[in-house]
XYZ file of C-alpha atoms in Angstrom:
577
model
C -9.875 113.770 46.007
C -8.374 112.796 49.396
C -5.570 114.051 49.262
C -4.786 116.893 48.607
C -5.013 115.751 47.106
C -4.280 116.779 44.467
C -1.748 118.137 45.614
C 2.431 118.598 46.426
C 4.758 119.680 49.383
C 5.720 119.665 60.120
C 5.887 119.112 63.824
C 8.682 119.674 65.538
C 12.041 117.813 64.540
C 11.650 114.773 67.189
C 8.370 115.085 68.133
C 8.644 110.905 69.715
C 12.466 110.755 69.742
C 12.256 108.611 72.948
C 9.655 105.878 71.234
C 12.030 102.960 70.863
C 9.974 100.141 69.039
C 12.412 97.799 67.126
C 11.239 95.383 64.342
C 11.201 91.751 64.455
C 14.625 90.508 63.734
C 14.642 88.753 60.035
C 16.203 85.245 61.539
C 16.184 83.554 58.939
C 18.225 85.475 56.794
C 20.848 86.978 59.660
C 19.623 90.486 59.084
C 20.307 93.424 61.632
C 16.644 95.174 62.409
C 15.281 98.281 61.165
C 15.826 101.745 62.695
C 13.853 102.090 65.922
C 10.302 103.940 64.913
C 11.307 106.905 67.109
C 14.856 107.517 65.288
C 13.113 106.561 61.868
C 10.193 108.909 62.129
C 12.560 111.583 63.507
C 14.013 111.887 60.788
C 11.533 111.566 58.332
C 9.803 114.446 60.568
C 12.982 116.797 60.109
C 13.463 115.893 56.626
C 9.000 116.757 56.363
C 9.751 120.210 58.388
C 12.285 121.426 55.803
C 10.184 120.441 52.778
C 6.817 121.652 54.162
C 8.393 124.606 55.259
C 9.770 125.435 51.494
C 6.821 124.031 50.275
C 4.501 126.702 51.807
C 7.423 129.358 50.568
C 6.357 127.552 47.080
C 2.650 128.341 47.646
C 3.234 131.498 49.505
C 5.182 132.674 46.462
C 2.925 131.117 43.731
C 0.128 133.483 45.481
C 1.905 136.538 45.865
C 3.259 136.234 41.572
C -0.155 134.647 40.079
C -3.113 135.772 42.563
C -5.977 133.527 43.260
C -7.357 133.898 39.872
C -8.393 132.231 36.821
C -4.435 131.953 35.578
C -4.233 130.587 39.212
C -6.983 128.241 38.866
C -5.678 127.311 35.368
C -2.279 126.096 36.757
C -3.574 124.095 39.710
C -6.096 122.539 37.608
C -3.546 121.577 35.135
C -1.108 120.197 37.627
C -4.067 118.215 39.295
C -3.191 114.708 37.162
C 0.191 114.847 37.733
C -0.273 116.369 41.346
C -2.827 112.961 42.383
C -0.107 110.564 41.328
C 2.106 112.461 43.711
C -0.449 112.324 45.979
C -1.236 108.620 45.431
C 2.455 107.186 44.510
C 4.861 109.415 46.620
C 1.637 110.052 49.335
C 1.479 106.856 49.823
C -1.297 104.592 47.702
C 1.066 102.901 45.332
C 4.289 103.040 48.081
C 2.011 101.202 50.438
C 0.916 98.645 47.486
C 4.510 97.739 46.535
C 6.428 97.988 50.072
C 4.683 94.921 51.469
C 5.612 93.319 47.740
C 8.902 94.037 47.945
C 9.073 93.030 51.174
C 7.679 89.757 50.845
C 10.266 89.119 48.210
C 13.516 90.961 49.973
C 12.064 88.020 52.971
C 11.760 84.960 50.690
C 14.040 85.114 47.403
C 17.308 83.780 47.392
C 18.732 87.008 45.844
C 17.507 89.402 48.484
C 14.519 89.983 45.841
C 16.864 92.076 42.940
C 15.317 90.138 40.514
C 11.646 91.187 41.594
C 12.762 94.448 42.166
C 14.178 95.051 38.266
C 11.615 93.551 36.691
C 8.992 95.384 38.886
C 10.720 98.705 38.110
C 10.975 97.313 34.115
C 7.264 96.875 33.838
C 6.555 100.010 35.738
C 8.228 101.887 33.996
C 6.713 100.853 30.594
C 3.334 101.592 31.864
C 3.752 105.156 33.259
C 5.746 106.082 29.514
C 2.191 104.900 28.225
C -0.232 106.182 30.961
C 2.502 109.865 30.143
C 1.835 109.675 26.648
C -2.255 108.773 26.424
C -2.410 111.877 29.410
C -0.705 114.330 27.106
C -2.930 113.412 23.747
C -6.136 113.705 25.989
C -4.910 117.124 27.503
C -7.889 119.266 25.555
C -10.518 116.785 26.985
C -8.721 116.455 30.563
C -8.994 119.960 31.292
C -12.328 120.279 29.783
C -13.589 117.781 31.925
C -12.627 119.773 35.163
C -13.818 123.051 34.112
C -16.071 122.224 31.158
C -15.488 123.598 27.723
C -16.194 127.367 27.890
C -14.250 130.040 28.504
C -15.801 132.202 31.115
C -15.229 135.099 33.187
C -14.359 132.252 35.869
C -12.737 129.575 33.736
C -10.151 129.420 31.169
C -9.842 125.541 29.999
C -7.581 126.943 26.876
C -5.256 128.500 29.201
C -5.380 125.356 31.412
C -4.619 122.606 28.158
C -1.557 124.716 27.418
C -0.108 124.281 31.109
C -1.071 120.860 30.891
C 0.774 119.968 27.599
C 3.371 121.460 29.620
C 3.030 119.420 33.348
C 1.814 116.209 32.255
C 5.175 114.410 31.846
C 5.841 114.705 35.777
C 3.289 111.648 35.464
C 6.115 109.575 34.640
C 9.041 111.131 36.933
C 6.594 110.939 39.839
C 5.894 107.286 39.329
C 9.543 106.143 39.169
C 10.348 108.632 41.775
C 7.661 106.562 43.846
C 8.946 103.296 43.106
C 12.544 104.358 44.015
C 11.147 105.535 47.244
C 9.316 102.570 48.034
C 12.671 100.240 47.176
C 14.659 102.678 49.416
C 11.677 102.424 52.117
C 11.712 98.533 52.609
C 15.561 98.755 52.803
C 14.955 100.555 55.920
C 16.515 103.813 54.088
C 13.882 106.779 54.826
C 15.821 109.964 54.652
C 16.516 110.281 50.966
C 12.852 109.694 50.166
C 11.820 112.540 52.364
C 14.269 114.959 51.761
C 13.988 114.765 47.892
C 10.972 117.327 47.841
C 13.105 119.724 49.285
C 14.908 119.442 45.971
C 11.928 119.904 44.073
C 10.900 123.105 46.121
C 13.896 124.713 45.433
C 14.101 124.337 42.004
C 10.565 125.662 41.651
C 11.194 128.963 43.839
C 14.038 129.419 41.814
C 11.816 129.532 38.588
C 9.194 131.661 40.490
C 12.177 134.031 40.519
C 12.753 133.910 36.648
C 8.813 134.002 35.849
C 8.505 137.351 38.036
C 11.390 138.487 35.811
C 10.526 137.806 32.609
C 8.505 140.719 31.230
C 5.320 140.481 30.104
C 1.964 138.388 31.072
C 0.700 135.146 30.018
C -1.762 136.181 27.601
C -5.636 134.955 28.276
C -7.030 136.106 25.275
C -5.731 134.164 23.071
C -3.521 131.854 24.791
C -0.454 131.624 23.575
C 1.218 128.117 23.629
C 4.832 130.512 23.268
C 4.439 132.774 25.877
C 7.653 133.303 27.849
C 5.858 133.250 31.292
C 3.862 130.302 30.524
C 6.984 128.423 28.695
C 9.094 129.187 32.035
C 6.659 128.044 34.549
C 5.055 125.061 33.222
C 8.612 123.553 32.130
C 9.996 124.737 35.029
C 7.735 123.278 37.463
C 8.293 119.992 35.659
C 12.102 120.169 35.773
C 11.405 120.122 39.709
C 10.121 116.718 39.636
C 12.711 115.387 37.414
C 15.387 116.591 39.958
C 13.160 115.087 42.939
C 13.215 111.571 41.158
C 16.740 111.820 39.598
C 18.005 112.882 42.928
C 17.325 109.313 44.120
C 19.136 107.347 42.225
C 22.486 107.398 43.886
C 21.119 106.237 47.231
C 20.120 103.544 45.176
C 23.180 102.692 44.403
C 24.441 103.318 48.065
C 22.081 100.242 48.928
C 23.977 97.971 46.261
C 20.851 97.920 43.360
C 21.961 98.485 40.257
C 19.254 98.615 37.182
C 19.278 96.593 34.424
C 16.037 95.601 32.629
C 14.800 92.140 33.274
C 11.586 91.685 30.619
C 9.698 88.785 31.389
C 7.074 87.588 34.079
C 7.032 86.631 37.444
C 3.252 85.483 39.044
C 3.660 88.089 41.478
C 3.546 90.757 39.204
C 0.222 89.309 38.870
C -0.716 89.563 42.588
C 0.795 93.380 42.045
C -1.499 94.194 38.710
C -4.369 93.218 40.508
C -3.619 95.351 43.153
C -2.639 98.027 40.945
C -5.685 97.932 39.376
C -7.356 98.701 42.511
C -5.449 101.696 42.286
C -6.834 102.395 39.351
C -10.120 102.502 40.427
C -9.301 104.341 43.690
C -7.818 106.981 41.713
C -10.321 107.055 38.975
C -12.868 107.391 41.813
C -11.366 110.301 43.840
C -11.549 111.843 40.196
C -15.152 112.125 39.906
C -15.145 113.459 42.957
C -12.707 116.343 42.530
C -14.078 116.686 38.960
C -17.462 117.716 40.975
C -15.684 119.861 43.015
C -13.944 121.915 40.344
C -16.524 122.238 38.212
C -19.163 123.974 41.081
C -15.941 126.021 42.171
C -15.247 127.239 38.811
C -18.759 128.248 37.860
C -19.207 129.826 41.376
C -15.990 131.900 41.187
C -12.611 132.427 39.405
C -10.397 132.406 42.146
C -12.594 129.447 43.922
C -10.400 126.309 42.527
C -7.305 128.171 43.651
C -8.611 128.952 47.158
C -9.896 125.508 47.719
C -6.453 123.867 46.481
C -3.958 126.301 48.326
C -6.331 125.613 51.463
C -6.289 122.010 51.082
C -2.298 122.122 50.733
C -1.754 124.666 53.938
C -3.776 121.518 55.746
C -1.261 118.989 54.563
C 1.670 120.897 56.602
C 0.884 119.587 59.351
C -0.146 116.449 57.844
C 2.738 115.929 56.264
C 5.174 116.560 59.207
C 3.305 114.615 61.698
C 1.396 112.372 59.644
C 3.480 110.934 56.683
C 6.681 111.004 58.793
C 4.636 108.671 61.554
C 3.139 106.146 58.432
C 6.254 106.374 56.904
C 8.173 104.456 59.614
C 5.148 102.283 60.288
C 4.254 100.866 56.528
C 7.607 98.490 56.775
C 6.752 97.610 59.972
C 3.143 97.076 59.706
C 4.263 95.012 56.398
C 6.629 92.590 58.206
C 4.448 91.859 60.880
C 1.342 91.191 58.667
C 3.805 89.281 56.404
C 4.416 87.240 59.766
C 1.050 86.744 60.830
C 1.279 89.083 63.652
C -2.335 90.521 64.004
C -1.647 92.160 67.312
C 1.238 93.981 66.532
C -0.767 95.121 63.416
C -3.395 96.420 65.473
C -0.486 98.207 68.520
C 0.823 100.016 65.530
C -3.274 101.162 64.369
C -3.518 102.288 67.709
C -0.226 104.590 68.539
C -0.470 105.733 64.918
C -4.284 106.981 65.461
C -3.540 108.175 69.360
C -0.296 110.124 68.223
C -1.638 111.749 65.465
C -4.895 112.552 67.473
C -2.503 114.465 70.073
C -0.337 116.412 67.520
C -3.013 117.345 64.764
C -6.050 118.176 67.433
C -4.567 121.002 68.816
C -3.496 122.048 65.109
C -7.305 122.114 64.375
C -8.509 124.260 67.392
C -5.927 126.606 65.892
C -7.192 126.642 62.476
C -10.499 126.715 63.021
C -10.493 129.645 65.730
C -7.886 131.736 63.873
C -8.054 130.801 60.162
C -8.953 134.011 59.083
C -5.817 135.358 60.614
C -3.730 132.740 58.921
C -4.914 133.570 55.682
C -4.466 137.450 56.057
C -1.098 137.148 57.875
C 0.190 134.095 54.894
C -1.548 135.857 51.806
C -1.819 139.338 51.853
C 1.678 139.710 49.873
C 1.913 140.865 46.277
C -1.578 140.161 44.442
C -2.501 137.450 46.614
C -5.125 139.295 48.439
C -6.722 140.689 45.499
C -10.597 140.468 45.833
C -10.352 139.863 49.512
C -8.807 136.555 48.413
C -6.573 135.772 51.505
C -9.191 136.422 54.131
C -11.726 133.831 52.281
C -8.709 131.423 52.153
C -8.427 131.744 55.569
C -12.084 131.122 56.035
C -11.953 128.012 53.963
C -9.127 126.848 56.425
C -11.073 127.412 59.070
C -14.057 125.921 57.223
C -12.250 122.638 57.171
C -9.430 121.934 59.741
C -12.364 119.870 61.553
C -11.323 116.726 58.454
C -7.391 117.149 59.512
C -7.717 114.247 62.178
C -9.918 112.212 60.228
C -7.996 112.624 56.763
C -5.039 111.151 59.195
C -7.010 108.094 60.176
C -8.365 107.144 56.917
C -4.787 107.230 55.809
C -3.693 105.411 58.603
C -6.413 102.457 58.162
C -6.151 101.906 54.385
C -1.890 101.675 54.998
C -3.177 98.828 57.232
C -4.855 97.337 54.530
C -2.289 97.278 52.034
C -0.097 96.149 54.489
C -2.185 92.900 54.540
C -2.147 93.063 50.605
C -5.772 94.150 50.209
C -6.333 96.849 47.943
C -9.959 96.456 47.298
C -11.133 97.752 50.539
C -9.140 101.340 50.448
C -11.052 101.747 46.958
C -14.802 100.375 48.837
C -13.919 103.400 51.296
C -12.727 105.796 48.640
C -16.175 104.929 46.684
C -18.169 105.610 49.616
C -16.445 108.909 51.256
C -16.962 110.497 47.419
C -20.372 109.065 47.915
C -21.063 110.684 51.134
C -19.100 114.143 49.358
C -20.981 114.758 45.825
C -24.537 115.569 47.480
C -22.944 117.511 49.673
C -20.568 119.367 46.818
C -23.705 119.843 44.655
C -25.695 121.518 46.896
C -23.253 124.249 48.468
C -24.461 126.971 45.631
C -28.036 126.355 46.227
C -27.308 127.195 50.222
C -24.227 129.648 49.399
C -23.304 133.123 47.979
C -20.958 132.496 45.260
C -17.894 133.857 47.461
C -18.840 131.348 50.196
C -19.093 128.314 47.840
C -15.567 127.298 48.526
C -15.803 127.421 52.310
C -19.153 124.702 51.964
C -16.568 122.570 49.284
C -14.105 122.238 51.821
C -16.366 121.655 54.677
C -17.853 118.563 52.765
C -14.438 117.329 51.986
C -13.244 117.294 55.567
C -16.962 115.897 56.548
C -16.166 112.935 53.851
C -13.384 111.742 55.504
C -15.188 111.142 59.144
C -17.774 109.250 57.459
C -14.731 107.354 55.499
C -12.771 106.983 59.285
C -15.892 105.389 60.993
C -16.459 102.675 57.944
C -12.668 101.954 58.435
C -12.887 101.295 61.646
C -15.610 99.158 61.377
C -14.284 97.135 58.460
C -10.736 96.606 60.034
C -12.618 95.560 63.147
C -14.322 92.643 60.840
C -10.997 91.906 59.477
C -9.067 92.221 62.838
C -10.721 92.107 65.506
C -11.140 94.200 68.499
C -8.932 97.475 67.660
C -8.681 98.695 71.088
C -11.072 101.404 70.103
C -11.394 102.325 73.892
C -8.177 103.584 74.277
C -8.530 105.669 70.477
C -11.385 107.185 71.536
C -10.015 108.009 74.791
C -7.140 109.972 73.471
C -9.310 111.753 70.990
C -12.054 113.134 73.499
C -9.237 114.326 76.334
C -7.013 115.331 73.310
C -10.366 117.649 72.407
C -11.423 118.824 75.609
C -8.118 120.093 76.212
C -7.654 122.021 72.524
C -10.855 123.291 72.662
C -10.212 125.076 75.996
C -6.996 126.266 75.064
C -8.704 127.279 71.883
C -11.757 129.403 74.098
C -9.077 130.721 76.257
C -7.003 132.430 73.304
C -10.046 133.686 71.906
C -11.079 135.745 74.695
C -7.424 137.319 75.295
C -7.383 138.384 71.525
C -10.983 140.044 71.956
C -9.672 141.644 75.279
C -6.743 143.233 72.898
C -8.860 144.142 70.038
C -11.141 146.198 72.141
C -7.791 148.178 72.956
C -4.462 148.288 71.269
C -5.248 146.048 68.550
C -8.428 148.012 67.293
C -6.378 150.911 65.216
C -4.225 148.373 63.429
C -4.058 147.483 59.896
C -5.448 143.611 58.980
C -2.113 142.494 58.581
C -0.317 143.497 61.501
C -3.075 142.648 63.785
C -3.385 139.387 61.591
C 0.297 138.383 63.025
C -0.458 140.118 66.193
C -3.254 137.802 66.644
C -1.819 134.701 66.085
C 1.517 135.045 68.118
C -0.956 136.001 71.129
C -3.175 132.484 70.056
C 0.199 130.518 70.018
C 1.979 131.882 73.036
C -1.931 131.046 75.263
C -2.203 127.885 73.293
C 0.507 126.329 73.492
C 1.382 125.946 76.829
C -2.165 125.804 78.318
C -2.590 122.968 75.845
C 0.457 120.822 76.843
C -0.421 121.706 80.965
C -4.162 120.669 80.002
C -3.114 117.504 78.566
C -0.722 116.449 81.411
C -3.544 117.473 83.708
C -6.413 114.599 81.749
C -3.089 112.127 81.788
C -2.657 111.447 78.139
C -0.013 109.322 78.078
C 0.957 109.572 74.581
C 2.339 112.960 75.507
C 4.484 111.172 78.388
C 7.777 110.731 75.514
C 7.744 114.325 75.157
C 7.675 115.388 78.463
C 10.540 112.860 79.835
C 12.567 114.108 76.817
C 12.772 117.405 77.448
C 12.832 116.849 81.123
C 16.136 114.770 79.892
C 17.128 117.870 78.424
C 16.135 120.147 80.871
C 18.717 117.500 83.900
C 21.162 117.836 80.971
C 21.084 114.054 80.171
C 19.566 111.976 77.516
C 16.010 110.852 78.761
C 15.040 106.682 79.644
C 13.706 105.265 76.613
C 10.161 103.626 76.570
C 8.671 101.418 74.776
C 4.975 102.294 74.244
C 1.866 99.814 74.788
């Protein structure tokens, strides 16, 4: 599923701090503009950086307490319906639906669109108590489905129905979580949004710390539905998604909405079913394909689901910090302008969305991909998390896959584009054809693979599913938009390249210089660390000097910033093309 899909929790803190690009001014209703989309995705980006960072703590932890085994694989299958509608609501799918509705409706109601807004939330609500409730009778089947009915020496779909009884109502706290957000969002009010997973990955280190001291072990044969451990962190990890939507509510208030049911209908909930149904069938798609992936993990290798998920989530870091803080701050934006007929700015904002991330998240995967192994070792060697050898195959998995991080970026990018323009058929045309593209590919990684290297081919087709799904994309917004100023994309991408891949070659040889000396007598871990501190310190700045040298200007913000910094002043803001 793109995702993580299914999954949960940056750059640095003002990574285009002197990007001033102001919205349209809302004349006819007297309204001051939006936060710049520097200041805006600023502070999204801080607010990302302290929630990815105790995200991976989460992960980190969940590693070093469960392993990468089957009660590993259980969990993360378990979570994986409530963990897509984060992906898809509080990722972005449904936000991006309902910010250019509400929108539309803050632009041309009378009331400022509090009406709209209630009874959206009303009807909403209604359907995610129902969608909780039908997820939590179908819980045997559900699991079952992912890892088929038999418990094996790699699968434990008793173990997994028991977590799930216990997960399954985040369905509903992530969906009105979402829907807060996305009300917040199209106020022009980011930060609360973004910091409240912070909220939620505290609460669930915290009951990491109560599961490791509980005594005892979650029983596998039988599974016990009353087992302390399991009890602690199923309800636990829910309780961390209550907090992250309850924790929302009084910035609602802050903005002057205050909820009381409205029942009834208004014909735009109309335009908004159909669009939700879209949804629907997006999500219902990325399902089959993830339901494909964990079933050839599962029979391949216990700890494969847990691998492939915890590998897919250490990709979303930087994803998360560069890339949701970015799309964050452009949805509204993108919204108002298509809202307003304004195809060109539409298509400036596809284009420094697509060259910004291709400057930040390139270099990220020349890192991964030369030094995965490392990262894995150095991350996930604590407690039982390497048992089996299971951190260095993580880390080959990472490596296996940072190739789709730039891609995964872009499709994101282009379907936000389309639901800024209200279409939500399109995103689910592309979702149906990158799991196309994916299932042959899933199917036939055992017949090519040991079982241990199954997960590194899954993860490899996933990120190859998403550069098919970024070339339809462009192609179909091109139909819809017209020229995308594709030239100047692809510019930044192959400079962007060269110079990461260099960089990349470069770091690689010092490392093999040091581990034919000093390095050679250490222990994997230390020289795990050792090795990527040396990668980072060559990388780094030969990257940055390599860039400046091919003139990409997108990293011209940066440099006049700290420059700024450097004089002791604040740097010249620019507007970019």
């Amino acid at each position: 599923a793109p995702g993580p899909d299914p999954a949960s929790m940056n750059r640095p803190t003002q990574p285009i701090d002197a990007l001033t690009v102001e919205f349209p001014r809302l004349t006819d209703q007297g309204a001051p503009p939006p936060p710049s989309l520097g200041r805006s995705s600023s502070l999204i980006a801080l607010a990302s950086l302290v929630s990815r960072v105790t995200g991976f703590l989460r992960t980190l932890l969940l590693v070093a307490v469960l392993s990468l085994g089957i009660v590993n694989s259980s969990y993360t299958v378990a979570n994986t319906l409530p963990n897509i509608v984060y992906e898809l609501l509080l990722g972005g799918v449904l936000t991006s639906v309902m910010i250019p509705l509400l929108v539309r409706a803050q632009t041309e109601d009378a009331d400022g669109g509090d009406r709209y807004t209630r009874l959206l939330l009303t009807v909403a609500g209604v359907v995610l108590l129902l969608a909780t409730a039908v997820a939590m009778l179908a819980a045997p089947l559900l699991t079952r489905l992912y890892l088929g009915g038999q418990t094996t020496t790699t699968a434990n779909p008793e173990l997994a129905t028991a977590f799930a009884y216990l997960l399954l109502p985040q369905i509903f706290f992530y969906g009105m979580g979402a829907l807060l957000g996305a009300v917040l969002n199209s106020k022009g009010v980011f930060g609360p949004f973004a910091w409240a997973p912070v909220l939620n990955n505290v609460v669930v280190l915290a009951v990491l710390g109560v599961y490791m001291l509980v005594p005892g072990e979650i029983s596998l044969d039988p599974v016990r539905m009353g087992d302390a451990k399991l009890l602690v962190l199923g309800i636990g990890t829910t309780l961390g998604i209550v907090a992250q939507a309850a924790v929302l509510l009084p910035s609602m208030r802050r903005i002057g909405f205050h909820y009381r049911p409205v029942w009834g209908w208004d014909p735009r909930l109309t335009a908004a079913g159909g669009l939700a149904l879209w949804v629907v069938a997006y999500v219902l798609i990325g399902q089959a394909g993830y339901i494909v992936t964990t079933r050839v993990a599962s029979s391949a290798d216990g700890a494969a689901v847990a691998i492939y998920t915890t590998a897919w989530l250490l990709l979303q870091v930087p994803y998360g910090v560069l890339g949701v803080s970015l799309l964050t701050a452009l949805m509204p934006r993108m919204s108002r302008a298509a809202a307003e007929g304004r195809v060109d700015d539409v298509v400036a904002d596809l284009s420094l969305g697509s060259r910004l991330s291709a400057v930040f998240l390139i270099p990220i995967s020349a890192l991964l991909t030369a030094f995965g192994t490392s990262v894995g070792i150095a991350l996930f060697s604590l407690g039982a998390g390497d048992t089996g050898g299971g951190a260095a195959r993580l880390g080959a998995t990472l490596a296996a896959s940072a190739f789709g991080l730039l891609p995964f970026a872009v499709v994101m990018l282009q379907l936000r584009v389309f639901y800024a323009l209200t279409d939500s058929r399109t995103p689910t045309l592309i979702q149906l054809f990158i799991v196309a593209v994916k299932v042959p590919m899933l199917l036939i990684c055992p017949l090519l693979l040991a079982p241990e290297n199954v997960v590194l081919g899954l993860a490899a087709a996933n990120a190859a599913s998403f550069v098919f799904g970024a070339v339809l994309g462009q192609i179909l917004l091109a139909r819809r938009l017209g020229a995308l100023r594709a030239k100047e994309i692809l510019l930044t991408i192959g400079t962007t390249t060269l110079a990461a891949a260099a960089s990349a070659l470069l770091a690689v040889g010092v490392v093999a210089l040091l581990g034919l000396g000093p390095l050679a007598e250490w222990s994997p871990v230390p020289r795990a660390w050792t090795t990527l501190v040396v990668a980072l310190l060559v990388m780094l700045p030969t990257t940055l000097l390599a860039l400046r040298l091919l003139r990409v200007r997108e990293l011209d913000p940066i440099v006049r910033r700290l420059a700024g910094l450097a004089r002791g002043r604040k740097p010249r803001r620019v507007t970019p093309d």
